[in-house]
């Protein structure tokens, strides 16, 4: 009897006592129901004829998946002409993306139209503005990319430059995470970031690499001159060959026990140092 009372159960009915039920209701109102938001489905085109028509049209394509056991010569030919990544994958992977009649071919369509870096640079100088560009080396997390794009647009970046391979797919999730910033901020997709950095330097734009391996502090860099900021992968930072091309390698001062920041946060820190100096 004593134990039953202690746990709020009546001896007569085995139910909660009024006091326990009241306490339970009071606690219950402080707990909201979880709201698990589903990520957006990727923008895809599937089926041989649909993919072929998309390849012939103006839409930007991120990549094409082809069933490993089969070849689609015309799809591969057009993809090669447009220099698009093609991956051969098992049937199971295609079926995980869609169970509809994909005929062994799926194309991922980009949510944005890409710009050419050379055109963007020419436009910036024509307007008499001081270039501020953001070069992303192998940023693969879609939400990180979206968050970076949002900060970049807010801080006056003229364009984001990514590689055609090994970069995050710019889909509906990226668009949503950017809060629509990708509607206003040009994205340039180039085959070789190394070649792009050379072209930027020839245009009088300094390359500033943000890396924890650097010895130069962020606040010692002059950002009032034409600048391209180079940010690296979430996993292993900036590729060595790109790091060697940088005019400056700089790091964000860290005073805590954790040695690094999330790449989207680090990008925000460095971009707003640029804003501070330029304003």
Coordinates of C-alpha atoms in Angstrom, one line a residue:
X1 CA 0.0 0.0 0.0
X2 CA 2.8 2.4 0.9
X3 CA 4.6 1.8 -2.3
X4 CA 1.4 2.2 -4.4
X5 CA 0.8 5.6 -2.8
X6 CA 4.4 6.7 -3.3
X7 CA 4.1 6.2 -7.0
X8 CA 0.8 8.0 -7.3
X9 CA -1.4 4.8 -7.9
X10 CA -4.6 4.4 -5.9
X11 CA -5.2 1.2 -4.0
X12 CA -8.7 0.9 -5.2
X13 CA -8.4 1.2 -9.0
X14 CA -4.7 1.0 -9.9
X15 CA -5.0 4.3 -11.8
X16 CA -3.1 7.6 -11.2
X17 CA -4.3 9.7 -8.3
X18 CA -5.8 13.1 -9.1
X19 CA -2.7 14.8 -7.8
X20 CA -0.3 12.7 -10.0
X21 CA -2.6 13.2 -13.0
X22 CA -2.6 17.0 -12.4
X23 CA 1.2 17.1 -12.1
X24 CA 1.5 15.1 -15.3
X25 CA -0.7 17.5 -17.2
X26 CA 1.2 20.5 -15.9
X27 CA 4.5 19.0 -17.1
X28 CA 3.0 17.9 -20.4
X29 CA 2.3 21.5 -21.6
X30 CA 6.0 22.4 -21.3
X31 CA 7.0 19.8 -24.0
X32 CA 6.3 20.6 -27.6
X33 CA 5.6 18.0 -30.1
X34 CA 8.8 17.3 -32.2
X35 CA 8.7 18.9 -35.7
X36 CA 10.9 16.8 -37.9
X37 CA 11.2 18.7 -41.1
X38 CA 11.8 16.4 -44.1
X39 CA 14.6 17.5 -46.5
X40 CA 13.5 18.5 -49.9
X41 CA 13.5 15.8 -52.6
X42 CA 16.3 16.3 -55.1
X43 CA 15.4 17.9 -58.5
X44 CA 15.7 15.0 -60.9
X45 CA 14.9 14.0 -64.4
X46 CA 14.8 10.3 -65.2
X47 CA 14.3 8.1 -68.2
X48 CA 16.5 8.0 -71.3
X49 CA 14.4 10.4 -73.5
X50 CA 13.7 12.9 -70.7
X51 CA 17.4 13.1 -69.8
X52 CA 18.4 13.5 -73.4
X53 CA 16.0 16.4 -73.9
X54 CA 17.2 18.0 -70.7
X55 CA 20.8 17.6 -71.9
X56 CA 19.9 19.4 -75.2
X57 CA 18.1 22.2 -73.4
X58 CA 19.2 25.2 -71.3
X59 CA 18.9 23.7 -67.9
X60 CA 22.0 23.3 -65.7
X61 CA 22.7 19.7 -64.7
X62 CA 24.7 18.8 -61.6
X63 CA 25.5 15.2 -62.5
X64 CA 24.1 12.1 -64.3
X65 CA 23.8 8.6 -62.8
X66 CA 23.8 5.6 -65.2
X67 CA 23.1 2.0 -64.3
X68 CA 26.4 0.2 -64.1
X69 CA 25.3 -2.8 -66.1
X70 CA 24.1 -0.8 -69.1
X71 CA 25.5 2.0 -71.3
X72 CA 23.6 4.9 -72.9
X73 CA 26.0 6.1 -75.6
X74 CA 24.0 9.2 -76.6
X75 CA 23.5 10.3 -73.0
X76 CA 27.2 9.9 -72.3
X77 CA 28.2 11.7 -75.5
X78 CA 26.1 14.7 -74.7
X79 CA 27.2 14.8 -71.1
X80 CA 30.8 14.7 -72.3
X81 CA 30.2 17.6 -74.7
X82 CA 28.8 19.6 -71.7
X83 CA 31.6 18.4 -69.5
X84 CA 29.2 17.0 -66.9
X85 CA 30.1 14.4 -64.3
X86 CA 28.7 10.9 -65.1
X87 CA 28.7 8.2 -62.5
X88 CA 28.1 4.5 -63.1
X89 CA 26.1 3.1 -60.1
X90 CA 24.3 -0.1 -59.2
X91 CA 20.6 -0.5 -59.9
X92 CA 19.9 -0.3 -56.1
X93 CA 21.1 3.2 -55.9
X94 CA 18.9 4.4 -58.7
X95 CA 15.9 2.7 -57.1
X96 CA 16.6 4.4 -53.8
X97 CA 16.3 7.8 -55.7
X98 CA 13.1 6.9 -57.5
X99 CA 11.1 3.7 -58.0
X100 CA 9.5 5.0 -61.1
X101 CA 10.6 3.8 -64.6
X102 CA 14.0 5.5 -64.7
X103 CA 15.4 3.1 -67.4
X104 CA 18.8 3.2 -65.8
X105 CA 19.4 6.9 -66.2
X106 CA 18.8 9.8 -63.7
X107 CA 20.0 13.4 -64.1
X108 CA 20.2 15.9 -61.1
X109 CA 19.1 19.3 -62.2
X110 CA 20.6 22.4 -60.6
X111 CA 18.4 25.0 -58.9
X112 CA 20.5 27.8 -60.3
X113 CA 22.0 28.9 -63.6
X114 CA 25.7 29.2 -63.5
X115 CA 27.8 32.2 -64.5
X116 CA 31.3 32.4 -66.0
X117 CA 33.9 33.7 -63.7
X118 CA 35.5 35.8 -66.5
X119 CA 32.2 37.5 -67.2
X120 CA 31.6 38.2 -63.5
X121 CA 35.0 39.8 -63.1
X122 CA 34.6 41.9 -66.2
X123 CA 31.2 43.1 -64.9
X124 CA 32.6 44.0 -61.5
X125 CA 35.4 46.1 -62.9
X126 CA 33.0 47.7 -65.4
X127 CA 30.9 48.9 -62.5
X128 CA 33.9 50.4 -60.8
X129 CA 33.6 48.1 -57.8
X130 CA 36.3 46.4 -55.7
X131 CA 35.9 42.6 -56.4
X132 CA 35.1 40.3 -53.5
X133 CA 34.9 36.7 -54.5
X134 CA 34.5 33.4 -52.6
X135 CA 36.2 30.3 -53.8
X136 CA 34.9 27.0 -52.2
X137 CA 37.2 24.0 -52.4
X138 CA 35.2 20.7 -52.1
X139 CA 32.4 22.1 -49.8
X140 CA 30.1 19.0 -50.0
X141 CA 27.5 19.7 -47.3
X142 CA 24.4 21.2 -49.0
X143 CA 23.3 23.1 -45.9
X144 CA 26.8 24.4 -45.2
X145 CA 26.8 25.7 -48.8
X146 CA 23.4 27.3 -48.3
X147 CA 24.5 29.0 -45.1
X148 CA 27.7 30.3 -46.7
X149 CA 25.7 31.7 -49.7
X150 CA 23.4 33.5 -47.3
X151 CA 26.3 35.2 -45.5
X152 CA 28.1 35.9 -48.8
X153 CA 25.1 37.7 -50.2
X154 CA 24.6 39.7 -47.0
X155 CA 28.3 40.8 -46.9
X156 CA 28.5 41.9 -50.5
X157 CA 30.3 39.0 -52.2
X158 CA 30.1 39.3 -56.0
X159 CA 30.1 35.6 -56.8
X160 CA 30.8 32.2 -55.4
X161 CA 33.1 29.9 -57.4
X162 CA 33.0 26.1 -57.1
X163 CA 34.5 23.2 -59.0
X164 CA 32.3 21.2 -61.4
X165 CA 33.2 18.0 -59.5
X166 CA 33.4 17.3 -55.7
X167 CA 31.1 20.2 -54.7
X168 CA 27.7 20.3 -53.0
X169 CA 24.8 19.8 -55.3
X170 CA 22.9 23.1 -55.5
X171 CA 19.3 21.9 -55.0
X172 CA 16.2 22.9 -53.2
X173 CA 17.8 22.3 -49.8
X174 CA 20.7 24.6 -50.7
X175 CA 18.2 27.2 -51.9
X176 CA 16.2 27.0 -48.8
X177 CA 19.1 27.1 -46.4
X178 CA 20.4 30.2 -48.3
X179 CA 17.0 31.9 -47.5
X180 CA 16.8 32.8 -51.2
X181 CA 20.3 34.3 -51.4
X182 CA 21.1 32.1 -54.4
X183 CA 18.5 34.0 -56.4
X184 CA 20.7 37.1 -56.2
X185 CA 24.2 35.7 -55.9
X186 CA 26.0 34.4 -59.0
X187 CA 27.5 30.9 -58.7
X188 CA 30.4 30.1 -61.1
X189 CA 31.1 26.4 -61.7
X190 CA 34.5 25.8 -63.2
X191 CA 36.5 22.7 -64.3
X192 CA 39.7 23.7 -62.6
X193 CA 39.9 25.9 -59.5
X194 CA 43.7 26.1 -59.9
X195 CA 43.2 27.6 -63.4
X196 CA 40.6 30.0 -61.9
X197 CA 43.0 31.2 -59.2
X198 CA 45.6 31.9 -61.8
X199 CA 43.1 34.0 -63.8
X200 CA 42.1 35.9 -60.7
X201 CA 45.7 36.7 -59.9
X202 CA 46.3 37.9 -63.5
X203 CA 43.3 40.2 -63.0
X204 CA 44.9 41.8 -60.0
X205 CA 42.9 40.0 -57.4
X206 CA 44.7 38.7 -54.3
X207 CA 44.0 35.2 -53.1
X208 CA 43.5 34.8 -49.3
X209 CA 43.3 31.2 -48.0
X210 CA 41.7 30.7 -44.7
X211 CA 43.4 27.7 -43.0
X212 CA 44.3 26.7 -39.5
X213 CA 47.8 25.8 -40.8
X214 CA 48.6 29.5 -41.4
X215 CA 50.7 31.7 -39.1
X216 CA 49.4 35.1 -40.3
X217 CA 46.5 36.4 -38.3
X218 CA 43.2 37.3 -40.1
X219 CA 43.3 40.9 -38.9
X220 CA 46.7 41.7 -40.5
X221 CA 45.4 41.2 -44.0
X222 CA 44.4 44.2 -46.2
X223 CA 41.0 43.4 -47.6
X224 CA 40.3 46.8 -49.1
X225 CA 42.0 45.6 -52.3
X226 CA 40.4 43.2 -54.9
X227 CA 40.2 39.9 -53.0
X228 CA 39.1 36.3 -53.5
X229 CA 38.7 34.3 -50.3
X230 CA 39.5 30.6 -50.5
X231 CA 37.7 28.2 -48.1
X232 CA 38.4 24.5 -47.8
X233 CA 36.6 21.2 -47.3
X234 CA 34.8 20.3 -44.1
X235 CA 37.0 17.2 -43.9
X236 CA 40.6 18.2 -44.7
X237 CA 40.6 21.9 -45.6
X238 CA 42.1 23.5 -48.7
X239 CA 43.9 21.3 -51.2
X240 CA 47.7 21.7 -51.1
X241 CA 48.0 22.8 -54.7
X242 CA 45.5 25.6 -54.2
X243 CA 47.1 26.6 -50.9
X244 CA 50.4 27.1 -52.7
X245 CA 48.7 29.5 -55.1
X246 CA 47.4 31.8 -52.4
X247 CA 49.0 35.2 -51.8
X248 CA 48.2 35.0 -48.1
X249 CA 47.3 32.1 -45.8
X250 CA 45.5 33.4 -42.8
X251 CA 43.8 31.9 -39.7
X252 CA 41.1 33.1 -37.4
X253 CA 42.3 33.6 -33.8
X254 CA 41.1 30.8 -31.5
X255 CA 41.0 31.2 -27.7
X256 CA 38.9 28.2 -26.7
X257 CA 39.8 24.5 -26.4
X258 CA 38.3 23.5 -29.7
X259 CA 40.7 24.1 -32.5
X260 CA 38.4 24.9 -35.5
X261 CA 35.1 26.4 -36.6
X262 CA 32.4 25.1 -38.9
X263 CA 33.3 26.2 -42.4
X264 CA 30.1 28.3 -42.7
X265 CA 30.8 30.1 -39.4
X266 CA 34.5 30.6 -40.4
X267 CA 33.4 32.1 -43.7
X268 CA 31.1 34.5 -41.9
X269 CA 33.9 35.6 -39.6
X270 CA 36.3 36.4 -42.5
X271 CA 33.7 38.0 -44.7
X272 CA 32.7 40.4 -42.0
X273 CA 36.3 41.4 -41.4
X274 CA 36.2 42.4 -45.1
X275 CA 33.0 44.4 -44.5
X276 CA 34.5 46.1 -41.4
X277 CA 37.6 47.2 -43.4
X278 CA 35.7 48.3 -46.5
X279 CA 33.1 50.3 -44.6

